[in-house]
Amino acid sequence: MNIAGKDLNLLLLFHVLYQERSVSAAAGRMALSQPALSHKLAKLRHAFGDELFVRAPRGLTPTPRAHELAPRVQQLVAGIEGFFDFCEGSDYLARADRVHLYTTDYIEQLLLPRLLPVVRREAPQLQLVTHNTRGRLPRTELETGECDIAIAGFYGDLPRSYHQQRIHREGFVVLAARDHPQIGERLSLEGYLASDHLVTTLTGDLDGHVDKQLRALGRRRRVVAGLSSFTVPPLLVAQSDLLLTCLESVATQAVARFPGLAIHPCPLELDGVSVIQTWHQRTHEDRLRRWLRGQIKALLERPADPEARQT
């Protein structure tokens, strides 16, 4: 098909509307008035012979045809953007863009106090938006462009169109109040099992690594509550005789916030957690996102300063 008579800017309009699901948000992002964008949307619908985006109680919702076209359109747009990034050299850091990170509050606390100053200094027009990954790989969001980078320690095997990179690894410790009645000079397994426990669960499942390891020993612990946050449980531990088995960096930052807490070696042998960042092939060559992934890796490979100001 001869593309000379095709308006390729309509592909960019499709890409932005599919991400924003809002005429006003898309118009602002493309620096167009809403009437001008609506006029282009009419041309887009005519070009593809489908409504593509229909009004919903909150903004726009894509039609089945739009969902079918979205992966290919986004690959084309990413390829064109990558081409111009290549042509523009280092100016890609001056590009106005928005990157969506899907992760956990634990990674937000560990990463963002160090990443945001770098972004503000080196790529001042870049906006970061974080979303809770909710215990799962955001596969659909990665494929549609709603997610640029997913960061967590629980992603399994990935399809070939995905890339992954290990950026952080650490082990488990036990967090407790300094005056905990079941702990003397050291935390024993018996004292550990005699105590009540909190767990962090992103899926609602209270059967974690610790419980599987205890079952192998013919033992069990009492879990009194499961929370969807990594950062709230230390607050509860500081005010009680509960124990929290958590990653070492979570415990280190908690002790910096709550001096009444203490960190103990875990009385069980537990494998550590490898945190990986994952991205889709469609953004693999994008220079701005490649730069950001490099910054994330460099920052998380270095130990965090527990005295750093929390934001």
CSV table of C-alpha atoms in Angstrom, one decimal:
chain,number,residue,atom,x,y,z
A,1,MET,CA,0.0,0.0,0.0
A,2,ASN,CA,1.3,3.5,-0.9
A,3,ILE,CA,1.7,5.5,2.3
A,4,ALA,CA,2.3,8.8,0.6
A,5,GLY,CA,-1.4,9.7,1.1
A,6,LYS,CA,-1.5,8.5,4.8
A,7,ASP,CA,-1.3,10.9,7.7
A,8,LEU,CA,1.2,9.1,10.0
A,9,ASN,CA,0.6,11.6,12.8
A,10,LEU,CA,-2.7,9.8,13.3
A,11,LEU,CA,-0.7,6.8,14.6
A,12,LEU,CA,0.8,9.1,17.3
A,13,LEU,CA,-2.8,10.3,18.2
A,14,PHE,CA,-3.9,6.7,18.5
A,15,HIS,CA,-0.9,5.9,20.7
A,16,VAL,CA,-1.6,8.8,23.1
A,17,LEU,CA,-5.3,8.2,23.3
A,18,TYR,CA,-4.8,4.6,24.0
A,19,GLN,CA,-2.5,5.5,26.9
A,20,GLU,CA,-4.5,8.4,28.3
A,21,ARG,CA,-8.1,7.2,27.7
A,22,SER,CA,-9.1,10.9,27.9
A,23,VAL,CA,-9.6,13.6,25.2
A,24,SER,CA,-8.5,16.4,27.5
A,25,ALA,CA,-5.4,14.6,28.8
A,26,ALA,CA,-4.4,13.6,25.2
A,27,ALA,CA,-4.9,17.2,24.0
A,28,GLY,CA,-2.7,18.5,26.8
A,29,ARG,CA,0.0,16.0,26.1
A,30,MET,CA,0.0,16.8,22.3
A,31,ALA,CA,-0.3,20.5,22.8
A,32,LEU,CA,-3.6,20.6,20.9
A,33,SER,CA,-7.0,22.2,21.7
A,34,GLN,CA,-9.8,19.8,22.4
A,35,PRO,CA,-11.6,20.8,19.1
A,36,ALA,CA,-8.5,20.2,17.1
A,37,LEU,CA,-7.9,16.8,18.7
A,38,SER,CA,-11.6,15.8,18.2
A,39,HIS,CA,-11.1,16.7,14.5
A,40,LYS,CA,-8.1,14.5,14.2
A,41,LEU,CA,-9.9,11.7,16.1
A,42,ALA,CA,-12.7,11.8,13.4
A,43,LYS,CA,-10.0,11.4,10.7
A,44,LEU,CA,-8.4,8.5,12.7
A,45,ARG,CA,-11.8,6.8,12.9
A,46,HIS,CA,-12.4,7.2,9.2
A,47,ALA,CA,-8.9,5.9,8.3
A,48,PHE,CA,-9.5,2.7,10.3
A,49,GLY,CA,-13.2,2.3,9.7
A,50,ASP,CA,-13.9,1.9,13.4
A,51,GLU,CA,-14.9,4.1,16.3
A,52,LEU,CA,-11.7,3.0,18.1
A,53,PHE,CA,-12.4,5.1,21.3
A,54,VAL,CA,-15.9,5.5,22.7
A,55,ARG,CA,-17.1,7.7,25.5
A,56,ALA,CA,-17.4,6.0,28.9
A,57,PRO,CA,-18.4,7.3,32.4
A,58,ARG,CA,-14.8,8.1,32.9
A,59,GLY,CA,-13.1,9.3,29.7
A,60,LEU,CA,-12.8,6.9,26.7
A,61,THR,CA,-12.7,3.2,26.4
A,62,PRO,CA,-11.0,1.4,23.5
A,63,THR,CA,-13.0,-0.8,21.1
A,64,PRO,CA,-11.9,-4.4,20.4
A,65,ARG,CA,-10.4,-3.1,17.1
A,66,ALA,CA,-8.3,-0.6,19.1
A,67,HIS,CA,-7.0,-3.3,21.4
A,68,GLU,CA,-6.1,-5.4,18.3
A,69,LEU,CA,-4.2,-2.5,16.7
A,70,ALA,CA,-2.5,-1.1,19.9
A,71,PRO,CA,0.6,-3.4,20.1
A,72,ARG,CA,1.5,-2.8,16.5
A,73,VAL,CA,0.9,0.9,16.6
A,74,GLN,CA,2.9,1.3,19.8
A,75,GLN,CA,5.8,-0.7,18.2
A,76,LEU,CA,5.7,1.7,15.2
A,77,VAL,CA,5.7,4.8,17.4
A,78,ALA,CA,8.5,3.5,19.6
A,79,GLY,CA,10.5,2.7,16.5
A,80,ILE,CA,10.0,6.2,15.1
A,81,GLU,CA,10.8,7.8,18.4
A,82,GLY,CA,13.9,5.6,18.7
A,83,PHE,CA,15.0,6.7,15.2
A,84,PHE,CA,14.7,10.4,16.1
A,85,ASP,CA,16.4,9.8,19.5
A,86,PHE,CA,19.3,8.3,17.5
A,87,CYS,CA,19.4,11.3,15.2
A,88,GLU,CA,19.2,13.8,18.1
A,89,GLY,CA,22.2,12.4,20.0
A,90,SER,CA,22.3,13.3,23.7
A,91,ASP,CA,19.3,15.6,23.5
A,92,TYR,CA,17.0,12.7,24.4
A,93,LEU,CA,17.5,13.7,28.0
A,94,ALA,CA,15.8,17.0,27.3
A,95,ARG,CA,12.7,15.2,25.9
A,96,ALA,CA,9.4,15.8,27.6
A,97,ASP,CA,8.1,12.4,28.4
A,98,ARG,CA,6.3,10.3,31.1
A,99,VAL,CA,7.5,7.0,32.4
A,100,HIS,CA,5.3,4.6,34.3
A,101,LEU,CA,7.0,2.3,36.9
A,102,TYR,CA,5.1,-0.7,38.3
A,103,THR,CA,6.6,-1.7,41.6
A,104,THR,CA,6.0,-2.0,45.4
A,105,ASP,CA,6.1,0.5,48.2
A,106,TYR,CA,9.3,-1.2,49.4
A,107,ILE,CA,11.1,-0.4,46.1
A,108,GLU,CA,9.6,3.1,46.1
A,109,GLN,CA,11.1,3.7,49.5
A,110,LEU,CA,14.4,2.2,48.5
A,111,LEU,CA,14.8,3.8,45.1
A,112,LEU,CA,12.9,7.1,44.7
A,113,PRO,CA,14.7,9.2,47.3
A,114,ARG,CA,17.9,8.6,45.2
A,115,LEU,CA,16.4,8.4,41.7
A,116,LEU,CA,14.3,11.6,41.7
A,117,PRO,CA,17.3,14.0,42.3
A,118,VAL,CA,19.1,12.3,39.4
A,119,VAL,CA,16.0,12.6,37.1
A,120,ARG,CA,15.4,16.3,38.1
A,121,ARG,CA,19.1,17.1,37.4
A,122,GLU,CA,19.7,15.1,34.2
A,123,ALA,CA,16.3,14.8,32.6
A,124,PRO,CA,14.2,17.7,33.9
A,125,GLN,CA,11.3,17.2,31.5
A,126,LEU,CA,10.8,13.6,32.5
A,127,GLN,CA,7.9,12.7,34.7
A,128,LEU,CA,7.8,9.5,36.8
A,129,VAL,CA,4.6,7.8,37.8
A,130,THR,CA,4.6,4.8,40.0
A,131,HIS,CA,1.8,2.1,40.3
A,132,ASN,CA,1.4,-0.8,42.7
A,133,THR,CA,2.3,-4.0,40.9
A,134,ARG,CA,-0.1,-5.9,43.2
A,135,GLY,CA,1.9,-9.1,43.4
A,136,ARG,CA,1.8,-9.9,39.6
A,137,LEU,CA,3.7,-9.1,36.5
A,138,PRO,CA,1.8,-6.3,34.7
A,139,ARG,CA,2.0,-8.1,31.4
A,140,THR,CA,-1.0,-6.4,29.7
A,141,GLU,CA,0.2,-3.0,30.8
A,142,LEU,CA,3.8,-3.7,29.5
A,143,GLU,CA,2.3,-4.7,26.1
A,144,THR,CA,-0.1,-1.8,25.8
A,145,GLY,CA,2.3,0.9,27.0
A,146,GLU,CA,0.7,1.7,30.3
A,147,CYS,CA,3.8,0.3,32.0
A,148,ASP,CA,7.4,1.1,30.9
A,149,ILE,CA,9.4,-0.7,33.6
A,150,ALA,CA,8.2,-3.3,36.2
A,151,ILE,CA,10.4,-3.8,39.3
A,152,ALA,CA,9.9,-6.6,41.9
A,153,GLY,CA,11.4,-9.7,43.4
A,154,PHE,CA,8.6,-12.2,42.5
A,155,TYR,CA,8.4,-12.2,38.7
A,156,GLY,CA,8.8,-15.7,37.1
A,157,ASP,CA,9.6,-16.9,33.6
A,158,LEU,CA,9.0,-14.2,31.0
A,159,PRO,CA,7.9,-14.4,27.3
A,160,ARG,CA,10.6,-13.8,24.7
A,161,SER,CA,9.4,-10.3,24.0
A,162,TYR,CA,10.3,-9.2,27.6
A,163,HIS,CA,13.7,-8.3,28.9
A,164,GLN,CA,14.8,-8.6,32.5
A,165,GLN,CA,17.9,-7.5,34.5
A,166,ARG,CA,18.8,-8.3,38.1
A,167,ILE,CA,19.4,-5.1,39.9
A,168,HIS,CA,19.4,-5.9,43.6
A,169,ARG,CA,19.8,-8.9,45.9
A,170,GLU,CA,19.4,-9.2,49.7
A,171,GLY,CA,18.5,-11.6,52.5
A,172,PHE,CA,16.0,-11.8,55.3
A,173,VAL,CA,16.3,-10.6,58.9
A,174,VAL,CA,13.8,-10.4,61.8
A,175,LEU,CA,12.6,-7.1,63.1
A,176,ALA,CA,11.4,-6.8,66.7
A,177,ALA,CA,11.0,-4.4,69.6
A,178,ARG,CA,14.2,-4.0,71.6
A,179,ASP,CA,12.4,-5.1,74.8
A,180,HIS,CA,10.7,-8.1,73.2
A,181,PRO,CA,9.9,-10.6,76.0
A,182,GLN,CA,10.8,-13.7,73.9
A,183,ILE,CA,14.3,-12.5,72.9
A,184,GLY,CA,17.4,-12.5,75.1
A,185,GLU,CA,20.9,-12.0,73.8
A,186,ARG,CA,19.9,-13.7,70.5
A,187,LEU,CA,16.7,-14.8,68.8
A,188,SER,CA,16.4,-18.6,68.9
A,189,LEU,CA,14.1,-20.6,66.8
A,190,GLU,CA,12.0,-21.5,69.9
A,191,GLY,CA,11.6,-17.8,70.8
A,192,TYR,CA,10.7,-17.1,67.1
A,193,LEU,CA,8.0,-19.7,67.2
A,194,ALA,CA,6.7,-18.6,70.6
A,195,SER,CA,6.0,-15.1,69.2
A,196,ASP,CA,3.2,-13.9,67.0
A,197,HIS,CA,4.0,-12.6,63.5
A,198,LEU,CA,3.1,-10.1,60.9
A,199,VAL,CA,3.6,-10.8,57.2
A,200,THR,CA,3.5,-8.7,54.0
A,201,THR,CA,1.3,-10.2,51.3
A,202,LEU,CA,0.5,-8.6,48.0
A,203,THR,CA,-1.9,-11.4,47.0
A,204,GLY,CA,-3.7,-12.1,50.4
A,205,ASP,CA,-1.8,-15.5,50.7
A,206,LEU,CA,-0.3,-15.9,54.3
A,207,ASP,CA,1.7,-18.9,53.4
A,208,GLY,CA,5.2,-17.5,52.6
A,209,HIS,CA,8.8,-18.6,52.3
A,210,VAL,CA,9.1,-18.8,56.1
A,211,ASP,CA,6.1,-21.1,56.5
A,212,LYS,CA,7.2,-23.4,53.7
A,213,GLN,CA,10.6,-23.7,55.4
A,214,LEU,CA,9.0,-24.3,58.8
A,215,ARG,CA,6.8,-27.1,57.4
A,216,ALA,CA,9.9,-28.8,56.1
A,217,LEU,CA,11.1,-28.9,59.7
A,218,GLY,CA,7.7,-30.0,61.0
A,219,ARG,CA,7.1,-26.7,62.7
A,220,ARG,CA,4.7,-23.7,62.2
A,221,ARG,CA,4.3,-20.1,63.4
A,222,ARG,CA,1.3,-18.1,64.3
A,223,VAL,CA,0.6,-15.3,61.8
A,224,VAL,CA,-1.9,-12.8,63.2
A,225,ALA,CA,-2.2,-10.4,60.3
A,226,GLY,CA,-1.1,-10.0,56.6
A,227,LEU,CA,-0.6,-6.4,55.3
A,228,SER,CA,-0.4,-5.3,51.7
A,229,SER,CA,2.4,-2.8,52.5
A,230,PHE,CA,6.2,-3.3,53.2
A,231,THR,CA,6.5,0.0,55.1
A,232,VAL,CA,3.5,-0.1,57.5
A,233,PRO,CA,4.4,-3.4,59.4
A,234,PRO,CA,7.5,-1.9,61.1
A,235,LEU,CA,5.3,0.7,62.7
A,236,LEU,CA,3.1,-2.0,64.2
A,237,VAL,CA,6.1,-4.0,65.4
A,238,ALA,CA,7.5,-1.0,67.1
A,239,GLN,CA,4.3,-0.8,69.2
A,240,SER,CA,3.9,-4.5,70.1
A,241,ASP,CA,5.6,-7.8,70.8
A,242,LEU,CA,5.0,-9.0,67.2
A,243,LEU,CA,7.8,-10.1,64.9
A,244,LEU,CA,8.3,-9.3,61.2
A,245,THR,CA,10.6,-11.3,58.9
A,246,CYS,CA,11.5,-8.9,56.2
A,247,LEU,CA,14.3,-7.9,53.8
A,248,GLU,CA,17.3,-6.4,55.4
A,249,SER,CA,16.9,-3.0,53.7
A,250,VAL,CA,13.3,-2.7,55.0
A,251,ALA,CA,14.6,-3.4,58.5
A,252,THR,CA,17.5,-1.0,58.3
A,253,GLN,CA,15.2,1.9,57.2
A,254,ALA,CA,12.6,0.9,59.9
A,255,VAL,CA,15.3,1.1,62.6
A,256,ALA,CA,16.3,4.5,61.4
A,257,ARG,CA,12.7,5.7,61.7
A,258,PHE,CA,11.9,3.9,65.0
A,259,PRO,CA,14.8,3.6,67.4
A,260,GLY,CA,12.8,1.2,69.6
A,261,LEU,CA,13.3,-1.5,67.0
A,262,ALA,CA,16.1,-4.0,66.7
A,263,ILE,CA,17.3,-6.3,63.9
A,264,HIS,CA,18.1,-10.0,64.5
A,265,PRO,CA,19.5,-12.7,62.3
A,266,CYS,CA,16.7,-15.0,61.1
A,267,PRO,CA,16.9,-18.4,62.9
A,268,LEU,CA,15.9,-20.1,59.7
A,269,GLU,CA,18.0,-20.5,56.5
A,270,LEU,CA,16.1,-18.6,53.9
A,271,ASP,CA,17.1,-17.9,50.3
A,272,GLY,CA,17.5,-14.2,49.5
A,273,VAL,CA,15.4,-12.3,47.0
A,274,SER,CA,16.6,-11.1,43.6
A,275,VAL,CA,14.9,-7.9,42.5
A,276,ILE,CA,14.7,-7.5,38.8
A,277,GLN,CA,13.5,-4.8,36.4
A,278,THR,CA,11.5,-6.0,33.4
A,279,TRP,CA,10.5,-4.2,30.2
A,280,HIS,CA,8.9,-5.0,26.9
A,281,GLN,CA,10.7,-5.2,23.6
A,282,ARG,CA,8.8,-2.2,22.4
A,283,THR,CA,10.8,0.1,24.7
A,284,HIS,CA,14.1,-1.8,24.5
A,285,GLU,CA,15.8,0.7,22.1
A,286,ASP,CA,14.3,3.9,23.5
A,287,ARG,CA,17.3,5.9,24.6
A,288,LEU,CA,15.5,7.8,27.4
A,289,ARG,CA,14.1,4.6,29.0
A,290,ARG,CA,17.4,2.8,28.5
A,291,TRP,CA,19.1,5.6,30.3
A,292,LEU,CA,16.6,5.4,33.2
A,293,ARG,CA,17.0,1.7,33.5
A,294,GLY,CA,20.7,2.2,33.8
A,295,GLN,CA,20.2,4.7,36.6
A,296,ILE,CA,17.9,2.4,38.4
A,297,LYS,CA,20.4,-0.5,38.2
A,298,ALA,CA,23.3,1.7,39.3
A,299,LEU,CA,21.4,3.1,42.3
A,300,LEU,CA,20.0,-0.2,43.6
A,301,GLU,CA,23.3,-2.0,43.2
A,302,ARG,CA,24.6,0.4,45.9
A,303,PRO,CA,23.5,0.1,49.5
A,304,ALA,CA,21.0,2.7,50.6
A,305,ASP,CA,21.9,5.2,53.3
A,306,PRO,CA,19.5,4.6,56.1
A,307,GLU,CA,20.0,8.1,57.4
A,308,ALA,CA,18.8,9.6,54.0
A,309,ARG,CA,15.8,11.9,54.4
A,310,GLN,CA,12.5,10.0,53.7
A,311,THR,CA,10.0,11.6,51.3
